[in-house]
Tab-separated table of C-alpha atoms in Angstrom:
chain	number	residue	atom	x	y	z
A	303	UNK	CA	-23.076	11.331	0.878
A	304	UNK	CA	-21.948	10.502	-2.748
A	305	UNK	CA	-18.239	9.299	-2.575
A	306	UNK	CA	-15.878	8.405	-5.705
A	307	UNK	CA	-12.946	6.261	-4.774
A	308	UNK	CA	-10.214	6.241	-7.150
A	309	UNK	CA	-7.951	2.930	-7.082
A	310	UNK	CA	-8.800	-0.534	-5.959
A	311	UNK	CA	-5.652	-1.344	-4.146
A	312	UNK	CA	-5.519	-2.360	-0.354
A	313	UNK	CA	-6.385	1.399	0.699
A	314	UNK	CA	-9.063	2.132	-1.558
A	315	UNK	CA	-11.232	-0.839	-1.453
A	316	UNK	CA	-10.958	-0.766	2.653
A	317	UNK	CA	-11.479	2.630	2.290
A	318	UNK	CA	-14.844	1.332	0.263
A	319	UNK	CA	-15.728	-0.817	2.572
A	320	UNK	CA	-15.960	1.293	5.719
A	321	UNK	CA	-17.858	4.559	4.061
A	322	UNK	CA	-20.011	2.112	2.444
A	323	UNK	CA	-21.086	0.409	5.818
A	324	UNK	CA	-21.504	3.793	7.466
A	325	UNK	CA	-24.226	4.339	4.762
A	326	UNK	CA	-22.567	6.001	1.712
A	327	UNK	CA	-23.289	5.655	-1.868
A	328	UNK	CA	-19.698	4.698	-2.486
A	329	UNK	CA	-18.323	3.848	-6.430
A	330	UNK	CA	-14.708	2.510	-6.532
A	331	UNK	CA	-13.146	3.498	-10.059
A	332	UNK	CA	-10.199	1.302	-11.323
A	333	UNK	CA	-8.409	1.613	-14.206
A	334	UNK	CA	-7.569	-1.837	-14.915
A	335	UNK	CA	-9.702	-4.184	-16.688
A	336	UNK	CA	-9.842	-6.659	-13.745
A	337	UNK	CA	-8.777	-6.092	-9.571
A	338	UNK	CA	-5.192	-7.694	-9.501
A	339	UNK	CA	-3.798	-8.317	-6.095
A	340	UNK	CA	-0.598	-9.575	-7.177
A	341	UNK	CA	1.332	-12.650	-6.464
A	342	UNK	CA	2.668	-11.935	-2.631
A	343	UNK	CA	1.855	-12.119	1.034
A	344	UNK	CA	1.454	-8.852	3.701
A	345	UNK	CA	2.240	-8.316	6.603
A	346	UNK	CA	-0.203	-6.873	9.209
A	347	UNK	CA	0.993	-6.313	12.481
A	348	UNK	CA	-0.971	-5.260	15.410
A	349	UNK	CA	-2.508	-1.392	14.481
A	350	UNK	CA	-3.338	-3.333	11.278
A	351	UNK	CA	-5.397	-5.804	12.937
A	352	UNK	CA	-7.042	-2.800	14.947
A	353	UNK	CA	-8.112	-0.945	12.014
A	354	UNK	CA	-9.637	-4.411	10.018
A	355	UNK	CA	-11.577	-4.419	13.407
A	356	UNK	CA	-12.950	-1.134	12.841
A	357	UNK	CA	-14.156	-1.527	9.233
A	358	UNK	CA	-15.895	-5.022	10.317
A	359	UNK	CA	-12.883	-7.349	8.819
A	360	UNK	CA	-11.481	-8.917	11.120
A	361	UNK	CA	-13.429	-11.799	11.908
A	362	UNK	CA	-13.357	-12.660	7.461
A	363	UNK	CA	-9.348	-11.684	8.029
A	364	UNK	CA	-8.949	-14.591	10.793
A	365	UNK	CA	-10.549	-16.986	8.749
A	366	UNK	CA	-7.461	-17.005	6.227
A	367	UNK	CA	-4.844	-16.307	8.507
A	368	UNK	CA	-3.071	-18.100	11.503
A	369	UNK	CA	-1.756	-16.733	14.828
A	370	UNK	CA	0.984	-19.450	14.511
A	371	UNK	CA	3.006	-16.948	13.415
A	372	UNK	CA	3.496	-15.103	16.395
A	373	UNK	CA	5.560	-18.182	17.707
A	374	UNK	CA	8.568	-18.432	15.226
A	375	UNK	CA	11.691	-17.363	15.953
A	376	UNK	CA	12.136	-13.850	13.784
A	377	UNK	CA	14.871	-11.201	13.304
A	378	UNK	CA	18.112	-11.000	11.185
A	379	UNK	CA	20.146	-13.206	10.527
A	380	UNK	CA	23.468	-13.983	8.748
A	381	UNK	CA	23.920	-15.853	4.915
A	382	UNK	CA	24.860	-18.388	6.937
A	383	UNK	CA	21.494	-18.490	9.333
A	384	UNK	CA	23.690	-17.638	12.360
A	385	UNK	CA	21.273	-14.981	14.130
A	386	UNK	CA	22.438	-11.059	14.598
A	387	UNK	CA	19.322	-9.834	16.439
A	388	UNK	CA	16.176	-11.401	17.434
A	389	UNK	CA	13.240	-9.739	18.229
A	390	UNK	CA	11.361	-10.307	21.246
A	391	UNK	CA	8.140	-12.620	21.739
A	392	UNK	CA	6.395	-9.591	23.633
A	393	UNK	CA	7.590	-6.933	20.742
A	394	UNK	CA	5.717	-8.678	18.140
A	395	UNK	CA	2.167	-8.713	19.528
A	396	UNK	CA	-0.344	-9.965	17.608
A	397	UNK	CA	1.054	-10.086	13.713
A	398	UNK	CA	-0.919	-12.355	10.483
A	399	UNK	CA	0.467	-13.190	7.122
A	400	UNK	CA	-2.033	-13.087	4.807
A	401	UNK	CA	-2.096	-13.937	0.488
A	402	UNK	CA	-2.607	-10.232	-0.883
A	403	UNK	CA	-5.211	-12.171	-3.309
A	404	UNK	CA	-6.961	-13.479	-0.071
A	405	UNK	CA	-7.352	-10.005	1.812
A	406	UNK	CA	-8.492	-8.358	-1.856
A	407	UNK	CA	-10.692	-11.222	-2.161
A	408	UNK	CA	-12.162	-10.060	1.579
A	409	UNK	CA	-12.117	-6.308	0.608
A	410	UNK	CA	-14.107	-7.050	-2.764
A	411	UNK	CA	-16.663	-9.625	-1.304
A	412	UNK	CA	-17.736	-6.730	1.518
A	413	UNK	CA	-18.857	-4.324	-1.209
A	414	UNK	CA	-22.201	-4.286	-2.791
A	415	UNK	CA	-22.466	-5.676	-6.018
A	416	UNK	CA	-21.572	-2.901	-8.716
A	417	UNK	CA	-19.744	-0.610	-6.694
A	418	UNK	CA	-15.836	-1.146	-8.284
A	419	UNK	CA	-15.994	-0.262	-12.423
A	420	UNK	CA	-12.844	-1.799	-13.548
A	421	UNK	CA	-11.864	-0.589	-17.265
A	422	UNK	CA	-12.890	3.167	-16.336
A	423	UNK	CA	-10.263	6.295	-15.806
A	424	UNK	CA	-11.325	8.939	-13.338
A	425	UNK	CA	-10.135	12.271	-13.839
A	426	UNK	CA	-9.677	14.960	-11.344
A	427	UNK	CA	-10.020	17.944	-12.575
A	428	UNK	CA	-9.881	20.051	-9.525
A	429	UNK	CA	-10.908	19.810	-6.057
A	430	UNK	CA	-14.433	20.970	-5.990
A	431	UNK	CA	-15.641	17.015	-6.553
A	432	UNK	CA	-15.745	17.192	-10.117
A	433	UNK	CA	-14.697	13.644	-11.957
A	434	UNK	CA	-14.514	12.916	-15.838
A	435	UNK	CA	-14.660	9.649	-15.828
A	436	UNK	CA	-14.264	7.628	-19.430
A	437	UNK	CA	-15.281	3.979	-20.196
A	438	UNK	CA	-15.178	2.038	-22.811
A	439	UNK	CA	-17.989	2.258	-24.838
A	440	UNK	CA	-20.606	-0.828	-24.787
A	441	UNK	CA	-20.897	-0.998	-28.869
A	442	UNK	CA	-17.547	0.157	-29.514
A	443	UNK	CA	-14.734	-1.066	-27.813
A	444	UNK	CA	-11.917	1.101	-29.590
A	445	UNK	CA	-13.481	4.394	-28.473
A	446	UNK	CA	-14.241	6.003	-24.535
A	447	UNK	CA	-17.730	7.498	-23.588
A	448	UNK	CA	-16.794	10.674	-21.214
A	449	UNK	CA	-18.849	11.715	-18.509
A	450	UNK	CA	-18.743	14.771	-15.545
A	451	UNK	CA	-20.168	13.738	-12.324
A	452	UNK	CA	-20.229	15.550	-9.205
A	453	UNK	CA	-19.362	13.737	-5.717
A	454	UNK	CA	-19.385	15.214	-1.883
A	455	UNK	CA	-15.507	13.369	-1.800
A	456	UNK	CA	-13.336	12.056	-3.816
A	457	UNK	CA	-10.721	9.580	-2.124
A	458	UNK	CA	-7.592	9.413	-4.432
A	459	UNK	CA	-6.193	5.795	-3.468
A	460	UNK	CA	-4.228	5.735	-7.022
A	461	UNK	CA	-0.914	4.401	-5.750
A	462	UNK	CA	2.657	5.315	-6.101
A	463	UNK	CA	1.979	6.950	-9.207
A	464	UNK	CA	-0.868	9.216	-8.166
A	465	UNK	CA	-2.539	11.718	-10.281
A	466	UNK	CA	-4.684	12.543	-7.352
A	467	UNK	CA	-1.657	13.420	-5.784
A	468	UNK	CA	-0.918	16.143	-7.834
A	469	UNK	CA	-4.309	17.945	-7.255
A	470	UNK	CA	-3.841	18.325	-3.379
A	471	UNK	CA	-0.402	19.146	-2.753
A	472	UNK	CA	-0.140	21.607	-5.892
A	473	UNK	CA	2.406	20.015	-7.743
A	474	UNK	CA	3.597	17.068	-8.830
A	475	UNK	CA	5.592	14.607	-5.925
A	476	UNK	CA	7.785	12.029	-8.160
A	477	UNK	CA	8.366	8.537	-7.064
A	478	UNK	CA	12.450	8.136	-5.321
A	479	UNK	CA	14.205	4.793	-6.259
A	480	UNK	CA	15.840	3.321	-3.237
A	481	UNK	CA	18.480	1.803	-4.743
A	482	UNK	CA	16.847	-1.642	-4.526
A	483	UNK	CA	14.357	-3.732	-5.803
A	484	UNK	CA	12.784	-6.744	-4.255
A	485	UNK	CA	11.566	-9.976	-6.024
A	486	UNK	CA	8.574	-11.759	-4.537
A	487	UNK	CA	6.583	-14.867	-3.991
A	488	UNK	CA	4.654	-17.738	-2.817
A	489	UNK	CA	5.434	-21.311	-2.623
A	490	UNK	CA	3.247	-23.247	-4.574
A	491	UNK	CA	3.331	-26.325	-1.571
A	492	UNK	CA	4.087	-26.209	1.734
A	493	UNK	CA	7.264	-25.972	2.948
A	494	UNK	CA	8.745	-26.893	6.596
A	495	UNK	CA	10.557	-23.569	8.038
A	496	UNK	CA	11.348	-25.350	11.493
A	497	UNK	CA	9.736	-22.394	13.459
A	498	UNK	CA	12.145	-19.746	12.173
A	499	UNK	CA	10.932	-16.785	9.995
A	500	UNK	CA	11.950	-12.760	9.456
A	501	UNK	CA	14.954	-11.289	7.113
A	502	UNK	CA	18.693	-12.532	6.467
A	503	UNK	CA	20.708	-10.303	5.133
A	504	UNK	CA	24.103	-10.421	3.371
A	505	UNK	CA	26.394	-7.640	1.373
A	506	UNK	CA	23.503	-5.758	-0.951
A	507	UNK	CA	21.143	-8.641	-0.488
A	508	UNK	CA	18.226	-10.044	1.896
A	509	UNK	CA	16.104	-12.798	1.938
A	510	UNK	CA	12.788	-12.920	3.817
A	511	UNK	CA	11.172	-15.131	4.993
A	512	UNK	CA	7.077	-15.685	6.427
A	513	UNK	CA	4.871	-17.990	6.601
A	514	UNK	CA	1.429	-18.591	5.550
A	515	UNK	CA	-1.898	-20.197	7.230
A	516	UNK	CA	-2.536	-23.113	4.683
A	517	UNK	CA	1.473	-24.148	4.679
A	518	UNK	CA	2.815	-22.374	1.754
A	519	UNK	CA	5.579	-19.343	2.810
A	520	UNK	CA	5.918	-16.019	1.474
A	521	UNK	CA	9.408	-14.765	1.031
A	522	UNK	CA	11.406	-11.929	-0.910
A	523	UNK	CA	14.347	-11.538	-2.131
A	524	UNK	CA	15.919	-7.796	-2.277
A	525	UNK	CA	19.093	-7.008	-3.761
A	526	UNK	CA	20.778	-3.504	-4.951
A	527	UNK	CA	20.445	-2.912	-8.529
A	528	UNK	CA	19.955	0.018	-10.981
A	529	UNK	CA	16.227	0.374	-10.948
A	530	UNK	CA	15.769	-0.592	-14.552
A	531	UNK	CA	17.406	-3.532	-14.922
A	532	UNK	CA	16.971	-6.259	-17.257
A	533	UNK	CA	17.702	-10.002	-16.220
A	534	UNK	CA	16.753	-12.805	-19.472
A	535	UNK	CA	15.497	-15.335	-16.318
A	536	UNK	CA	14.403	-13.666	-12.917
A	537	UNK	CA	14.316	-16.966	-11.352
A	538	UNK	CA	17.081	-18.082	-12.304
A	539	UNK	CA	18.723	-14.853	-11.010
A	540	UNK	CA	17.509	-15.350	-7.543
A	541	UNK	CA	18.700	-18.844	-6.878
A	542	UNK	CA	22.153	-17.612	-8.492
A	543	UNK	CA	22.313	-14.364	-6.365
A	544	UNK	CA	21.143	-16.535	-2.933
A	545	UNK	CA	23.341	-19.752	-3.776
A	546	UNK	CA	25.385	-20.743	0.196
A	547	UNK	CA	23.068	-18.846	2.338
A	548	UNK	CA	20.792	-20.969	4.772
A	549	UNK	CA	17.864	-23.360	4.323
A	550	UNK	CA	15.463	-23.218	3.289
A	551	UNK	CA	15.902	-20.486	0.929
A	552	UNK	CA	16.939	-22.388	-1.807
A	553	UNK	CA	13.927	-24.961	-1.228
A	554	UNK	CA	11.291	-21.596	-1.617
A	555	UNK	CA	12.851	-20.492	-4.596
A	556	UNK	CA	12.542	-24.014	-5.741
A	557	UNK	CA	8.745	-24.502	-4.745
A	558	UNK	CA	7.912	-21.484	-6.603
A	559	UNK	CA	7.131	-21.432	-10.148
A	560	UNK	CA	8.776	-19.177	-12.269
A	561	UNK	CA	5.910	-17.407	-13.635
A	562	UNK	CA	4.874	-16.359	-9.652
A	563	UNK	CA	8.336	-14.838	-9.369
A	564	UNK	CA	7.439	-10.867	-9.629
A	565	UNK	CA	10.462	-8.278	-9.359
A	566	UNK	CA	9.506	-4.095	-8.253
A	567	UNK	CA	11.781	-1.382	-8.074
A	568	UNK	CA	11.207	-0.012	-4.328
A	569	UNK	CA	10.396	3.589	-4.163
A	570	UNK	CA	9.012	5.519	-1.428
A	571	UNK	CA	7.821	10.224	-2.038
A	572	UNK	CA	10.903	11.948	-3.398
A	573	UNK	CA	9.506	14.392	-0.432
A	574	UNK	CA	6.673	14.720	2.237
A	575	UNK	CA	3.461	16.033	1.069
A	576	UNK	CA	2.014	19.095	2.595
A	577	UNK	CA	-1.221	17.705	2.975
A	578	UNK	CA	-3.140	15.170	2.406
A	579	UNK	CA	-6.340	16.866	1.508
A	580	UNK	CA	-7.652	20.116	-0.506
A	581	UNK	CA	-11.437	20.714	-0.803
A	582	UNK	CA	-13.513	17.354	-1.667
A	583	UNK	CA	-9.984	15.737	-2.266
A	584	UNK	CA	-8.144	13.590	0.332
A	585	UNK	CA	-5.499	10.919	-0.213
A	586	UNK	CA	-5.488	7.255	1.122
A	587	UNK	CA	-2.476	4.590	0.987
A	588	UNK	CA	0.456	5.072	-1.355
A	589	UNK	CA	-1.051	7.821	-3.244
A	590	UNK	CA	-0.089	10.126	0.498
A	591	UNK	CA	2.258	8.280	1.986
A	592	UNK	CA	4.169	5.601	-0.511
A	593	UNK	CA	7.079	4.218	1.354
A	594	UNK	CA	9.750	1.445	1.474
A	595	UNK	CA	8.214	-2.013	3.183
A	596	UNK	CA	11.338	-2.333	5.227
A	597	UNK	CA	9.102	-2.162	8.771
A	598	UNK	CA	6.102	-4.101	6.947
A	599	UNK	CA	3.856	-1.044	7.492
A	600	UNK	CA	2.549	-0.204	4.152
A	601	UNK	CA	-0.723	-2.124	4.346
A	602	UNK	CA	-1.129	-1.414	8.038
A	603	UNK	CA	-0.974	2.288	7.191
A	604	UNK	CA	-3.584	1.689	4.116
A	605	UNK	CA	-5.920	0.305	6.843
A	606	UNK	CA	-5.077	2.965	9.217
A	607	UNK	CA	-6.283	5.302	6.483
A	608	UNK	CA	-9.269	3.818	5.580
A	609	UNK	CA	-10.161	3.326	9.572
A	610	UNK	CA	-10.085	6.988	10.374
A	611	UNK	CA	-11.513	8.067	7.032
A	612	UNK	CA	-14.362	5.938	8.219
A	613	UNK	CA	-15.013	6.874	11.598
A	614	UNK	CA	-14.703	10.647	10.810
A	615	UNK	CA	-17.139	11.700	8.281
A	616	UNK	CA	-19.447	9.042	9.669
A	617	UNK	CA	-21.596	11.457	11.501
A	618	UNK	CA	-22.008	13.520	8.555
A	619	UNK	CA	-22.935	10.624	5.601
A	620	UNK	CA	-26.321	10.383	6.924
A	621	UNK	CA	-27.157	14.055	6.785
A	622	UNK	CA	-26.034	14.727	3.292
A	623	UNK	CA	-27.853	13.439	-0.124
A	624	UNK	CA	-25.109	14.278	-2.827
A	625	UNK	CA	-25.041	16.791	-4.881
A	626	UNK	CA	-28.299	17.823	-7.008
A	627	UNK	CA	-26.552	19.508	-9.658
A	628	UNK	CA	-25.185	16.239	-11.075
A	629	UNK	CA	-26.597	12.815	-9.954
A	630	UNK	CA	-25.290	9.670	-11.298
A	631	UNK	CA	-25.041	8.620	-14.864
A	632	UNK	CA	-25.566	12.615	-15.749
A	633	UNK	CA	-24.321	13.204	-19.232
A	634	UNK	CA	-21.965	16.185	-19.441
A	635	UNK	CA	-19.777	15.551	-22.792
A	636	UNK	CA	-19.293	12.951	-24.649
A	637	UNK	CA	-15.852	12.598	-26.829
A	638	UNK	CA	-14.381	9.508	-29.104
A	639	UNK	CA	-10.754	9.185	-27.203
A	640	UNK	CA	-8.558	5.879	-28.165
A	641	UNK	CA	-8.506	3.545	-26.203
A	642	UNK	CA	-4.626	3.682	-25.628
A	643	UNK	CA	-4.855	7.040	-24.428
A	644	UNK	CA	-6.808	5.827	-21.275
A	645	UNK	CA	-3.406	5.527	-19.728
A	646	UNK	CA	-1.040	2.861	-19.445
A	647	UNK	CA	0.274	1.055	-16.540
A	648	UNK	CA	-0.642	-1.201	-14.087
A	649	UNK	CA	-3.482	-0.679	-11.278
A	650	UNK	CA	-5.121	2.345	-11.150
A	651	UNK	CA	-4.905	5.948	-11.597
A	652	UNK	CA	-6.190	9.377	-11.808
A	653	UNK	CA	-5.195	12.177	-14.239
A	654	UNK	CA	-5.027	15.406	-13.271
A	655	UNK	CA	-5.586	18.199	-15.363
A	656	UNK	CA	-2.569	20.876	-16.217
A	657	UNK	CA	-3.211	23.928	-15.059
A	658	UNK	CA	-6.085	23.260	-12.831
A	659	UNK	CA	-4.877	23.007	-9.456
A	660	UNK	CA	-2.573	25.261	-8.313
A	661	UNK	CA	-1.942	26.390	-4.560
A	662	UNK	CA	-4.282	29.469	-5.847
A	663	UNK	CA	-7.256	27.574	-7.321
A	664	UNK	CA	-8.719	26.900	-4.274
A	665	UNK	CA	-11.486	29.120	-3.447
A	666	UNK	CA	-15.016	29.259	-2.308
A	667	UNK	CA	-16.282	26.699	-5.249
A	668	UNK	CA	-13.543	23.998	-4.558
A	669	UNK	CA	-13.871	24.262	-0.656
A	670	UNK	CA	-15.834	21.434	0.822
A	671	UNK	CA	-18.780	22.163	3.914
A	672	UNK	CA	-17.336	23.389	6.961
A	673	UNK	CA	-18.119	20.178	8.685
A	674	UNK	CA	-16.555	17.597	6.193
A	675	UNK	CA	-13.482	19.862	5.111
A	676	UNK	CA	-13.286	19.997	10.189
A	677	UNK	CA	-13.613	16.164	9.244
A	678	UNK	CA	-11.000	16.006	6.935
A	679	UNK	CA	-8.931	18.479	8.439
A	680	UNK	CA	-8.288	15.965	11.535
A	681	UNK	CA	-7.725	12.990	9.143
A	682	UNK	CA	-4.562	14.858	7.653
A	683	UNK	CA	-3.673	15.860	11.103
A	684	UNK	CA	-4.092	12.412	12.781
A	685	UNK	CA	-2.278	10.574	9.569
A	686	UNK	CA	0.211	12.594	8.070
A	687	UNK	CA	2.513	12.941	10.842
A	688	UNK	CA	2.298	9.402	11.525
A	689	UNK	CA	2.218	8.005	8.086
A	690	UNK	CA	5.355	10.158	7.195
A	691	UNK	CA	7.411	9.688	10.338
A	692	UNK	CA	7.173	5.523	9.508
A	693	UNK	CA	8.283	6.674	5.804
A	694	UNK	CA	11.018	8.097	6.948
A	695	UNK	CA	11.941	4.552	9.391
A	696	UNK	CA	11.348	2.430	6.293
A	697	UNK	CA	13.504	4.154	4.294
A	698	UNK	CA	16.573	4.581	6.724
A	699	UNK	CA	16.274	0.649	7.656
A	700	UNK	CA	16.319	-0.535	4.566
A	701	UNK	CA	19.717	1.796	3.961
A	702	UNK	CA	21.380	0.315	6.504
A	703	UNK	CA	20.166	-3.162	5.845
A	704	UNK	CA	21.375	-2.971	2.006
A	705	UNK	CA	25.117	-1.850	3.306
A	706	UNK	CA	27.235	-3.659	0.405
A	707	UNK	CA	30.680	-2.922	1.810
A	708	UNK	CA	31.712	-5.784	3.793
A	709	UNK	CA	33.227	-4.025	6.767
A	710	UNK	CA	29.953	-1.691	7.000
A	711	UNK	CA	28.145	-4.975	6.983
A	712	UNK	CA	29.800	-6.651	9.636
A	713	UNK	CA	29.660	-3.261	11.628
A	714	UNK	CA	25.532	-3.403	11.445
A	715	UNK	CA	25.436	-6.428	12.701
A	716	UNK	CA	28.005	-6.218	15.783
A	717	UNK	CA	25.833	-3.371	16.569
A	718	UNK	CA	22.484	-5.030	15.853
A	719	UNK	CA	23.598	-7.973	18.082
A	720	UNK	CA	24.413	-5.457	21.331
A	721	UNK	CA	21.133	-3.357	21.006
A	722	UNK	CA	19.425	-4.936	24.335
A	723	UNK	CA	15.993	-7.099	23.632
A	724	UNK	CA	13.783	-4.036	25.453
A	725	UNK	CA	14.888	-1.188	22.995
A	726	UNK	CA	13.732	-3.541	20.370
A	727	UNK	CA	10.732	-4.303	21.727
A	728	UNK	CA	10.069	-0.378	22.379
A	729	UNK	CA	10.955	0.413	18.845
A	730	UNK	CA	8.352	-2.314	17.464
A	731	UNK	CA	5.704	-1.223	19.894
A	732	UNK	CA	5.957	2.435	18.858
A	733	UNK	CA	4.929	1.440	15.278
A	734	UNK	CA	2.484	-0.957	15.908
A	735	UNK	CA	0.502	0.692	18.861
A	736	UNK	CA	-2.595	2.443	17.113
A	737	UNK	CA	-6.299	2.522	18.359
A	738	UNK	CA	-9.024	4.344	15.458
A	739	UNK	CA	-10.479	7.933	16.767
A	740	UNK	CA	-12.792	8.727	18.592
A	741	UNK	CA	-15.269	11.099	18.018
């Protein structure tokens, strides 16, 4: 089975991983010039662990991460560090921090040599597996050689931003600002957190806090801000923003240099998508599912994606050579397009093509086999009510977490402080309980 993956993020390189081990002949298209995991830690709770089991990570995962962890103190608490709410020992479960460039690091070394093309845009021009897919060319950097190639699937894993996107559900799903943006990093030295992690929160501000196996700490800083906002130092912003509240915050902000200090506007779907596949097209990650990272789920659900996309059309990979019509490296067209009209933008991305996909376009020639579109047909129905219900979570805690009024506030955390330790633990568990499919 020939398989085009569109996006080296978290989702599509897992995604890689697993179809590639289960015998595909996998290609991973990114955008970029290089994979860029960014400067900032994850968090993978238990149903992320499960699903780095199930694509074969897990024992590489352990090796840079620490079950430490699981015994600091975590929860909200107060500017001051007074604790509102902590959550119980038993409602974490097992839970690792990891260095995002670590776990791409692990995601990248698992692939076969050749398999992600960085500097090359993937098109989707429909949903019958047809790519156009433009790199640069290799005696003329300024112009884009254009090829069509035909693939059995093609795994849109393009992000918040997703062209891919557009292609399944019909039309296009804009990205919906929350209202805040986060700022994030990692110490550059070790730094002494005395056993006490997880979020404090103020008026319109939070500060979290987790560390890392080797010493150093992740943390973020979220505040409420118009989404495009300009500030002449970020750094300096933070420490002024988080001056008074507890220690060690000011001692991370400190041990972090000012170049690591990375600030995103949080967005999650302006809506739910209607599906998460149409023909030879499916959706992974953000690209189906982009939400707030207010329950820490966002990776977990990545893996979670590329886990069941991996144990479903396993059975079929073996049976099915790729297409005949349009093996690799076939020449369809060739055109001289600038290189600035690649697209701009960070990470990766697919375009797709105006016109081309509407809720009517799918017939007979854009349908995929009975037995992948039965695979992929259980994948939406096994992830997209789970995926969107967490969504929704994410988005609702982090509204009531950035309350700015004062007296709202101090409400949330009266209440926060008389929900009993069980309901807590129940709520976590909910999340994090997750076990791949079975065939």
């Amino acid at each position: 089975m020939k398989i085009a993956v569109i996006g080296a993020g978290i989702g599509g390189l897992s995604t890689a991983v697993g179809l590639q081990r289960a015998g595909a002949e996998v290609t991973v298209f990114e955008r970029g010039p290089e994979v860029r995991a960014g400067g900032s830690g994850l968090s993978i709770f238990a149903n992320g662990l499960a699903a780095l089991e199930s694509l074969g990570l897990r024992e590489a995962f352990d090796a840079v991460t620490d079950s430490s962890v699981e015994g600091f103190a975590a929860g909200q608490r107060r500017a001051d560090g007074h604790w509102i709410a902590q959550v119980p020992d038993d409602s974490v479960g097992a839970l690792r921090i990891v260095d995002r460039a670590d776990l791409h690091r692990i995601l990248l070394d698992a692939l076969a040599p050749g398999t992600v093309r960085t500097g090359t845009e993937a098109t989707a021009t429909g949903t019958d597996g047809t790519l156009t897919i433009r790199a640069r060319s290799a005696d003329d950097s300024s112009t884009m050689e254009s090829i069509a190639e035909r693939f059995d699937l093609i795994i849109g894993a393009d992000g918040l931003h997703s062209w891919v996107r557009t292609v399944v559900d019909g039309e296009p799903v804009a990205p919906r600002y929350s209202g805040y943006s986060a700022w994030r990093g990692i110490t550059s030295v070790p730094v002494d957190l005395s056993g006490e992690a997880g979020e404090s929160v103020g008026h319109g501000r939070r500060f979290g806090i987790a560390p890392l196996a080797d010493g150093r700490v992740y943390w973020f800083a979220v505040a409420n801000m118009p989404q495009n906002a300009v500030f002449a130092d970020e750094k300096a912003t933070i420490e002024q923003m988080f001056t008074g509240w507890h220690s060690p915050i000011a001692d991370l902000i400190a041990a972090t240099p000012a170049e690591e200090v990375r600030r995103t506007a949080i967005s999650d779907l302006s809506r739910r998508l209607r599906r998460y596949h149409r023909g030879r097209v499916v959706l992974v990650g953000d690209a189906a599912h982009a939400m707030t990272p207010n329950l820490g789920q966002g990776g977990g659900q990545a893996l979670e994606d590329a886990a069941t996309l991996t144990v479903l059309p396993a059975p079929l990979i073996s049976k099915s050579p790729g297409p005949e019509a349009n093996r690799p490296g076939r020449m369809v067209e060739q055109a001289e397009i600038p290189v600035s009209a690649a697209g701009a933008g960070a990470g990766a991305g697919a375009r797709a093509g105006a016109g081309v996909n509407s809720a009517d376009d799918v017939g007979t020639r854009a349908s995929a086999p009975a037995d992948l579109g039965a695979a992929l047909s259980r994948y939406d129905s096994l992830r997209r009510p789970r995926t969107q219900s967490i969504a929704q979570k994410s988005r609702l805690m982090g509204q009531v977490f950035q309350l700015e009024s004062p007296l709202l506030a101090r409400l949330r955390n009266a209440v926060f402080s008389a929900v009993p330790s069980r309901l807590i633990a129940a709520q976590a568990a909910s999340v994090q309980k997750w076990s791949p499919p079975t065939m």
